[in-house]
Amino acid sequence: MPAVVDHEARRRAVAEVTADLVAKAGIEAVTVREVAQAAGYSTAIVSHYFASKVELLFYTYRATVLRAHQRMEGALEAGGGPIRPYLAALLPLNAEQRRDWLVWFAFWTMAIADHTLSAEQQVRSRQITARVTSLLMERGLAEDAAKEGARRLLVTIYGMASQAFFDPERWPAETQLSVLDADLKMIGVA
């Protein structure tokens, strides 16, 4: 009897390995051969699941977005109402979240020259902005104030994430959370 293989689980496992490689060496260093070797598969198996390096990277990007979404929603539920845990789960405060940001930065670089990837990033950006706007409205802000607050919070988070990588001594987790808290207070939802 042939072994039953969970193909989606294999794709996710390959994406996890790919995310690790992107975080360690950058997107340019990732090859199907490197991914296969790190995952313990042959290049034929990796190529069976992903037709190209771009497809593999695109899937990896989406997997990190999904993982972050689940982490953020879980933090919101566990936090019992405040928006801070949701937004803090997006910041690069620990190894997992930093790795996600490294994948996103690499993807954004690719998206500059690729219209399909650029469109994907635009969709993701609009989704997170809509979600944060909705959460702010649930916490009592009027729609216009919530939209502006969401933009402000996300720009702050994206900026802090980039600074945390280039100057980590000045942007430890405590500093990132302090800035987030100040923005939440300024918006009126602290």
C-alpha atoms as an extended CHARMM CRD file, in Angstrom:
* protein
*
       190  EXT
         1         1  MET       CA              0.0000000000        0.0000000000        0.0000000000  PROA      1               0.0000000000
         2         2  PRO       CA              1.4910000000        3.3870000000       -0.9680000000  PROA      2               0.0000000000
         3         3  ALA       CA              2.2180000000        5.8710000000        1.7860000000  PROA      3               0.0000000000
         4         4  VAL       CA             -0.3400000000        8.6130000000        2.2810000000  PROA      4               0.0000000000
         5         5  VAL       CA              1.3040000000       12.0060000000        1.8370000000  PROA      5               0.0000000000
         6         6  ASP       CA             -0.2040000000       15.2500000000        3.0660000000  PROA      6               0.0000000000
         7         7  HSD       CA              0.8120000000       17.4330000000        0.1390000000  PROA      7               0.0000000000
         8         8  GLU       CA             -0.2430000000       20.7090000000        1.7340000000  PROA      8               0.0000000000
         9         9  ALA       CA              1.7210000000       19.8810000000        4.8820000000  PROA      9               0.0000000000
        10        10  ARG       CA              4.7620000000       19.2220000000        2.7080000000  PROA      10              0.0000000000
        11        11  ARG       CA              4.3050000000       22.5480000000        0.9150000000  PROA      11              0.0000000000
        12        12  ARG       CA              4.0830000000       24.3190000000        4.2880000000  PROA      12              0.0000000000
        13        13  ALA       CA              7.2060000000       22.5180000000        5.5340000000  PROA      13              0.0000000000
        14        14  VAL       CA              9.1220000000       23.5660000000        2.4230000000  PROA      14              0.0000000000
        15        15  ALA       CA              7.8850000000       27.1440000000        2.9090000000  PROA      15              0.0000000000
        16        16  GLU       CA              9.1290000000       27.1290000000        6.5170000000  PROA      16              0.0000000000
        17        17  VAL       CA             12.5700000000       26.0230000000        5.3610000000  PROA      17              0.0000000000
        18        18  THR       CA             12.4930000000       28.6700000000        2.6370000000  PROA      18              0.0000000000
        19        19  ALA       CA             11.5790000000       31.3690000000        5.1620000000  PROA      19              0.0000000000
        20        20  ASP       CA             14.5360000000       30.3200000000        7.3130000000  PROA      20              0.0000000000
        21        21  LEU       CA             16.8790000000       30.4980000000        4.3200000000  PROA      21              0.0000000000
        22        22  VAL       CA             15.5700000000       33.9180000000        3.2560000000  PROA      22              0.0000000000
        23        23  ALA       CA             16.0190000000       35.2000000000        6.8110000000  PROA      23              0.0000000000
        24        24  LYS       CA             19.5750000000       33.8520000000        7.0510000000  PROA      24              0.0000000000
        25        25  ALA       CA             21.0010000000       34.6120000000        3.6190000000  PROA      25              0.0000000000
        26        26  GLY       CA             18.5710000000       36.8030000000        1.6970000000  PROA      26              0.0000000000
        27        27  ILE       CA             16.2720000000       36.0240000000       -1.1630000000  PROA      27              0.0000000000
        28        28  GLU       CA             19.0220000000       35.9810000000       -3.7810000000  PROA      28              0.0000000000
        29        29  ALA       CA             20.7670000000       33.1010000000       -2.0180000000  PROA      29              0.0000000000
        30        30  VAL       CA             17.6910000000       30.8700000000       -2.0640000000  PROA      30              0.0000000000
        31        31  THR       CA             17.7310000000       28.1730000000       -4.7300000000  PROA      31              0.0000000000
        32        32  VAL       CA             15.4920000000       25.1600000000       -5.1980000000  PROA      32              0.0000000000
        33        33  ARG       CA             18.5400000000       22.9710000000       -4.5600000000  PROA      33              0.0000000000
        34        34  GLU       CA             19.3180000000       24.7570000000       -1.2570000000  PROA      34              0.0000000000
        35        35  VAL       CA             15.6890000000       24.4940000000       -0.1550000000  PROA      35              0.0000000000
        36        36  ALA       CA             15.5160000000       20.8020000000       -1.0480000000  PROA      36              0.0000000000
        37        37  GLN       CA             18.7180000000       20.0470000000        0.8150000000  PROA      37              0.0000000000
        38        38  ALA       CA             17.6280000000       21.9880000000        3.9190000000  PROA      38              0.0000000000
        39        39  ALA       CA             14.1840000000       20.3330000000        3.8570000000  PROA      39              0.0000000000
        40        40  GLY       CA             15.6100000000       16.8600000000        3.3900000000  PROA      40              0.0000000000
        41        41  TYR       CA             13.8990000000       16.3690000000        0.0320000000  PROA      41              0.0000000000
        42        42  SER       CA             15.1580000000       15.9190000000       -3.4870000000  PROA      42              0.0000000000
        43        43  THR       CA             14.9590000000       18.8330000000       -5.9110000000  PROA      43              0.0000000000
        44        44  ALA       CA             12.4290000000       16.7390000000       -7.8490000000  PROA      44              0.0000000000
        45        45  ILE       CA             10.0740000000       16.6930000000       -4.8650000000  PROA      45              0.0000000000
        46        46  VAL       CA             10.3970000000       20.4500000000       -4.2860000000  PROA      46              0.0000000000
        47        47  SER       CA              9.8960000000       21.0480000000       -8.0170000000  PROA      47              0.0000000000
        48        48  HSD       CA              6.8060000000       18.8320000000       -7.9000000000  PROA      48              0.0000000000
        49        49  TYR       CA              5.2220000000       21.2170000000       -5.3860000000  PROA      49              0.0000000000
        50        50  PHE       CA              6.5620000000       24.4760000000       -6.7950000000  PROA      50              0.0000000000
        51        51  ALA       CA              7.0470000000       25.0590000000      -10.5210000000  PROA      51              0.0000000000
        52        52  SER       CA              9.6050000000       27.8260000000       -9.9900000000  PROA      52              0.0000000000
        53        53  LYS       CA             11.6020000000       29.7110000000       -7.4060000000  PROA      53              0.0000000000
        54        54  VAL       CA              9.1950000000       32.6380000000       -7.7460000000  PROA      54              0.0000000000
        55        55  GLU       CA              6.2230000000       30.3660000000       -7.0090000000  PROA      55              0.0000000000
        56        56  LEU       CA              8.0360000000       28.9740000000       -3.9680000000  PROA      56              0.0000000000
        57        57  LEU       CA              8.8610000000       32.4580000000       -2.6870000000  PROA      57              0.0000000000
        58        58  PHE       CA              5.3230000000       33.6720000000       -3.3220000000  PROA      58              0.0000000000
        59        59  TYR       CA              3.9110000000       30.7250000000       -1.3630000000  PROA      59              0.0000000000
        60        60  THR       CA              6.4280000000       31.3680000000        1.4230000000  PROA      60              0.0000000000
        61        61  TYR       CA              5.3680000000       35.0170000000        1.5790000000  PROA      61              0.0000000000
        62        62  ARG       CA              1.7080000000       34.0400000000        1.8160000000  PROA      62              0.0000000000
        63        63  ALA       CA              2.4890000000       31.4520000000        4.4900000000  PROA      63              0.0000000000
        64        64  THR       CA              4.2340000000       34.0710000000        6.6390000000  PROA      64              0.0000000000
        65        65  VAL       CA              1.3140000000       36.4610000000        6.1670000000  PROA      65              0.0000000000
        66        66  LEU       CA             -1.1350000000       33.7390000000        7.2260000000  PROA      66              0.0000000000
        67        67  ARG       CA              0.9760000000       32.8220000000       10.2520000000  PROA      67              0.0000000000
        68        68  ALA       CA              1.1760000000       36.4880000000       11.2970000000  PROA      68              0.0000000000
        69        69  HSD       CA             -2.5780000000       36.8960000000       10.8200000000  PROA      69              0.0000000000
        70        70  GLN       CA             -3.2560000000       33.8610000000       13.0180000000  PROA      70              0.0000000000
        71        71  ARG       CA             -0.7860000000       35.1010000000       15.6390000000  PROA      71              0.0000000000
        72        72  MET       CA             -2.3750000000       38.5640000000       15.6600000000  PROA      72              0.0000000000
        73        73  GLU       CA             -5.9470000000       37.2890000000       15.8670000000  PROA      73              0.0000000000
        74        74  GLY       CA             -4.9040000000       34.8780000000       18.6300000000  PROA      74              0.0000000000
        75        75  ALA       CA             -3.2960000000       37.7200000000       20.5650000000  PROA      75              0.0000000000
        76        76  LEU       CA             -6.4500000000       39.7900000000       20.1730000000  PROA      76              0.0000000000
        77        77  GLU       CA             -8.6310000000       36.9700000000       21.5240000000  PROA      77              0.0000000000
        78        78  ALA       CA             -6.2510000000       36.2240000000       24.3920000000  PROA      78              0.0000000000
        79        79  GLY       CA             -5.9410000000       39.9240000000       25.2210000000  PROA      79              0.0000000000
        80        80  GLY       CA             -9.6470000000       40.2170000000       25.9140000000  PROA      80              0.0000000000
        81        81  GLY       CA            -10.3270000000       43.3550000000       23.9290000000  PROA      81              0.0000000000
        82        82  PRO       CA             -7.4780000000       45.8650000000       23.7650000000  PROA      82              0.0000000000
        83        83  ILE       CA             -5.9550000000       46.3510000000       20.3230000000  PROA      83              0.0000000000
        84        84  ARG       CA             -2.3840000000       46.5340000000       21.6740000000  PROA      84              0.0000000000
        85        85  PRO       CA             -1.7420000000       42.7410000000       21.7210000000  PROA      85              0.0000000000
        86        86  TYR       CA             -2.9550000000       42.4800000000       18.1260000000  PROA      86              0.0000000000
        87        87  LEU       CA             -0.5580000000       45.1720000000       16.9180000000  PROA      87              0.0000000000
        88        88  ALA       CA              2.3060000000       43.9910000000       19.1410000000  PROA      88              0.0000000000
        89        89  ALA       CA              2.0250000000       40.5650000000       17.5010000000  PROA      89              0.0000000000
        90        90  LEU       CA              2.9460000000       42.2770000000       14.2190000000  PROA      90              0.0000000000
        91        91  LEU       CA              6.0830000000       43.9980000000       15.5400000000  PROA      91              0.0000000000
        92        92  PRO       CA              9.4710000000       42.2130000000       15.2280000000  PROA      92              0.0000000000
        93        93  LEU       CA              9.6680000000       41.5280000000       18.9700000000  PROA      93              0.0000000000
        94        94  ASN       CA             10.9650000000       37.9440000000       18.8790000000  PROA      94              0.0000000000
        95        95  ALA       CA             12.7560000000       35.5380000000       16.5530000000  PROA      95              0.0000000000
        96        96  GLU       CA              9.6090000000       34.2810000000       14.7980000000  PROA      96              0.0000000000
        97        97  GLN       CA              8.2690000000       37.7640000000       14.1570000000  PROA      97              0.0000000000
        98        98  ARG       CA             11.6820000000       39.0290000000       13.0240000000  PROA      98              0.0000000000
        99        99  ARG       CA             11.9170000000       36.1340000000       10.5700000000  PROA      99              0.0000000000
       100       100  ASP       CA              8.5010000000       37.0260000000        9.1520000000  PROA      100             0.0000000000
       101       101  TRP       CA              9.6420000000       40.6140000000        8.6520000000  PROA      101             0.0000000000
       102       102  LEU       CA             12.8040000000       39.4790000000        6.8560000000  PROA      102             0.0000000000
       103       103  VAL       CA             10.6700000000       37.4470000000        4.4410000000  PROA      103             0.0000000000
       104       104  TRP       CA              8.3510000000       40.4120000000        3.9060000000  PROA      104             0.0000000000
       105       105  PHE       CA             11.2230000000       42.8280000000        3.2820000000  PROA      105             0.0000000000
       106       106  ALA       CA             12.6770000000       40.4140000000        0.7240000000  PROA      106             0.0000000000
       107       107  PHE       CA              9.3010000000       39.9840000000       -0.9520000000  PROA      107             0.0000000000
       108       108  TRP       CA              8.7240000000       43.7290000000       -1.0980000000  PROA      108             0.0000000000
       109       109  THR       CA             12.0460000000       44.1120000000       -2.8820000000  PROA      109             0.0000000000
       110       110  MET       CA             10.9010000000       41.5930000000       -5.4990000000  PROA      110             0.0000000000
       111       111  ALA       CA              7.5080000000       43.3030000000       -5.7370000000  PROA      111             0.0000000000
       112       112  ILE       CA              9.0930000000       46.5460000000       -6.9240000000  PROA      112             0.0000000000
       113       113  ALA       CA              9.8130000000       44.9800000000      -10.3190000000  PROA      113             0.0000000000
       114       114  ASP       CA              7.0130000000       42.4020000000      -10.5350000000  PROA      114             0.0000000000
       115       115  HSD       CA              3.4380000000       43.5940000000      -11.0830000000  PROA      115             0.0000000000
       116       116  THR       CA              1.8640000000       40.3730000000       -9.7860000000  PROA      116             0.0000000000
       117       117  LEU       CA              3.8330000000       40.5250000000       -6.5650000000  PROA      117             0.0000000000
       118       118  SER       CA              3.1660000000       44.2520000000       -6.2770000000  PROA      118             0.0000000000
       119       119  ALA       CA             -0.5680000000       43.6270000000       -6.6110000000  PROA      119             0.0000000000
       120       120  GLU       CA             -0.3390000000       40.9650000000       -3.8900000000  PROA      120             0.0000000000
       121       121  GLN       CA              1.3640000000       43.4250000000       -1.5560000000  PROA      121             0.0000000000
       122       122  GLN       CA             -1.2790000000       46.0490000000       -2.2940000000  PROA      122             0.0000000000
       123       123  VAL       CA             -4.0310000000       43.5630000000       -1.3870000000  PROA      123             0.0000000000
       124       124  ARG       CA             -2.2660000000       42.6030000000        1.8590000000  PROA      124             0.0000000000
       125       125  SER       CA             -1.7210000000       46.2430000000        2.7900000000  PROA      125             0.0000000000
       126       126  ARG       CA             -5.3610000000       47.0820000000        2.2100000000  PROA      126             0.0000000000
       127       127  GLN       CA             -6.4960000000       44.0360000000        4.1940000000  PROA      127             0.0000000000
       128       128  ILE       CA             -4.4650000000       44.9050000000        7.2810000000  PROA      128             0.0000000000
       129       129  THR       CA             -5.5070000000       48.5550000000        7.0560000000  PROA      129             0.0000000000
       130       130  ALA       CA             -9.1750000000       47.5480000000        6.8400000000  PROA      130             0.0000000000
       131       131  ARG       CA             -8.8000000000       45.1650000000        9.7900000000  PROA      131             0.0000000000
       132       132  VAL       CA             -7.1000000000       47.7380000000       12.0070000000  PROA      132             0.0000000000
       133       133  THR       CA             -9.6840000000       50.3560000000       10.9700000000  PROA      133             0.0000000000
       134       134  SER       CA            -12.4540000000       47.9440000000       11.9560000000  PROA      134             0.0000000000
       135       135  LEU       CA            -10.8210000000       47.2140000000       15.3120000000  PROA      135             0.0000000000
       136       136  LEU       CA            -10.4650000000       50.9300000000       16.0320000000  PROA      136             0.0000000000
       137       137  MET       CA            -14.1150000000       51.5290000000       15.1490000000  PROA      137             0.0000000000
       138       138  GLU       CA            -15.1040000000       48.6750000000       17.4930000000  PROA      138             0.0000000000
       139       139  ARG       CA            -13.2420000000       50.5790000000       20.1920000000  PROA      139             0.0000000000
       140       140  GLY       CA            -15.2890000000       53.7220000000       19.6610000000  PROA      140             0.0000000000
       141       141  LEU       CA            -13.5210000000       55.7430000000       16.9820000000  PROA      141             0.0000000000
       142       142  ALA       CA            -15.5440000000       57.3100000000       14.1910000000  PROA      142             0.0000000000
       143       143  GLU       CA            -14.8260000000       55.8910000000       10.7320000000  PROA      143             0.0000000000
       144       144  ASP       CA            -12.6240000000       58.7640000000        9.5270000000  PROA      144             0.0000000000
       145       145  ALA       CA            -10.6400000000       58.8160000000       12.7700000000  PROA      145             0.0000000000
       146       146  ALA       CA            -10.2890000000       55.0240000000       12.6390000000  PROA      146             0.0000000000
       147       147  LYS       CA             -8.9930000000       55.1210000000        9.0490000000  PROA      147             0.0000000000
       148       148  GLU       CA             -6.4480000000       57.7960000000        9.9320000000  PROA      148             0.0000000000
       149       149  GLY       CA             -5.5060000000       55.9510000000       13.1150000000  PROA      149             0.0000000000
       150       150  ALA       CA             -4.9870000000       52.6970000000       11.2260000000  PROA      150             0.0000000000
       151       151  ARG       CA             -2.7420000000       54.4050000000        8.6880000000  PROA      151             0.0000000000
       152       152  ARG       CA             -0.7490000000       56.0860000000       11.4490000000  PROA      152             0.0000000000
       153       153  LEU       CA             -0.3220000000       52.8720000000       13.4490000000  PROA      153             0.0000000000
       154       154  LEU       CA              0.7040000000       50.7760000000       10.4610000000  PROA      154             0.0000000000
       155       155  VAL       CA              3.1740000000       53.3480000000        9.1610000000  PROA      155             0.0000000000
       156       156  THR       CA              4.6870000000       53.4950000000       12.6470000000  PROA      156             0.0000000000
       157       157  ILE       CA              4.9000000000       49.6960000000       12.8380000000  PROA      157             0.0000000000
       158       158  TYR       CA              6.4620000000       49.3660000000        9.3740000000  PROA      158             0.0000000000
       159       159  GLY       CA              8.9570000000       52.1050000000       10.1610000000  PROA      159             0.0000000000
       160       160  MET       CA              9.8830000000       50.6070000000       13.5160000000  PROA      160             0.0000000000
       161       161  ALA       CA             10.3060000000       47.1860000000       11.9300000000  PROA      161             0.0000000000
       162       162  SER       CA             12.8180000000       48.5210000000        9.4320000000  PROA      162             0.0000000000
       163       163  GLN       CA             14.6830000000       50.4840000000       12.1010000000  PROA      163             0.0000000000
       164       164  ALA       CA             14.7300000000       47.4650000000       14.4280000000  PROA      164             0.0000000000
       165       165  PHE       CA             16.7100000000       45.5580000000       11.8020000000  PROA      165             0.0000000000
       166       166  PHE       CA             19.1650000000       48.2870000000       10.9420000000  PROA      166             0.0000000000
       167       167  ASP       CA             19.6510000000       49.6160000000       14.4710000000  PROA      167             0.0000000000
       168       168  PRO       CA             18.4890000000       46.9130000000       16.8870000000  PROA      168             0.0000000000
       169       169  GLU       CA             20.2720000000       48.4300000000       19.8890000000  PROA      169             0.0000000000
       170       170  ARG       CA             18.1090000000       51.5470000000       19.6340000000  PROA      170             0.0000000000
       171       171  TRP       CA             14.9170000000       49.6000000000       18.8630000000  PROA      171             0.0000000000
       172       172  PRO       CA             14.6050000000       46.7320000000       21.3560000000  PROA      172             0.0000000000
       173       173  ALA       CA             11.1660000000       45.2640000000       22.0580000000  PROA      173             0.0000000000
       174       174  GLU       CA             10.5680000000       47.6140000000       25.0040000000  PROA      174             0.0000000000
       175       175  THR       CA             11.1680000000       50.6910000000       22.8460000000  PROA      175             0.0000000000
       176       176  GLN       CA              8.9300000000       49.3960000000       20.0640000000  PROA      176             0.0000000000
       177       177  LEU       CA              6.1230000000       48.7360000000       22.5530000000  PROA      177             0.0000000000
       178       178  SER       CA              6.6030000000       52.1520000000       24.1540000000  PROA      178             0.0000000000
       179       179  VAL       CA              6.2100000000       53.8720000000       20.7680000000  PROA      179             0.0000000000
       180       180  LEU       CA              3.1640000000       51.7240000000       19.9960000000  PROA      180             0.0000000000
       181       181  ASP       CA              1.6350000000       52.6690000000       23.3550000000  PROA      181             0.0000000000
       182       182  ALA       CA              2.2420000000       56.3720000000       22.6880000000  PROA      182             0.0000000000
       183       183  ASP       CA              0.5270000000       56.1150000000       19.2960000000  PROA      183             0.0000000000
       184       184  LEU       CA             -2.4300000000       54.2420000000       20.7750000000  PROA      184             0.0000000000
       185       185  LYS       CA             -2.7590000000       56.9390000000       23.4410000000  PROA      185             0.0000000000
       186       186  MET       CA             -2.5400000000       59.7040000000       20.8320000000  PROA      186             0.0000000000
       187       187  ILE       CA             -5.2650000000       58.0120000000       18.7700000000  PROA      187             0.0000000000
       188       188  GLY       CA             -7.4070000000       57.6010000000       21.8800000000  PROA      188             0.0000000000
       189       189  VAL       CA             -7.5810000000       53.8340000000       22.3090000000  PROA      189             0.0000000000
       190       190  ALA       CA             -4.8410000000       53.1750000000       24.9000000000  PROA      190             0.0000000000
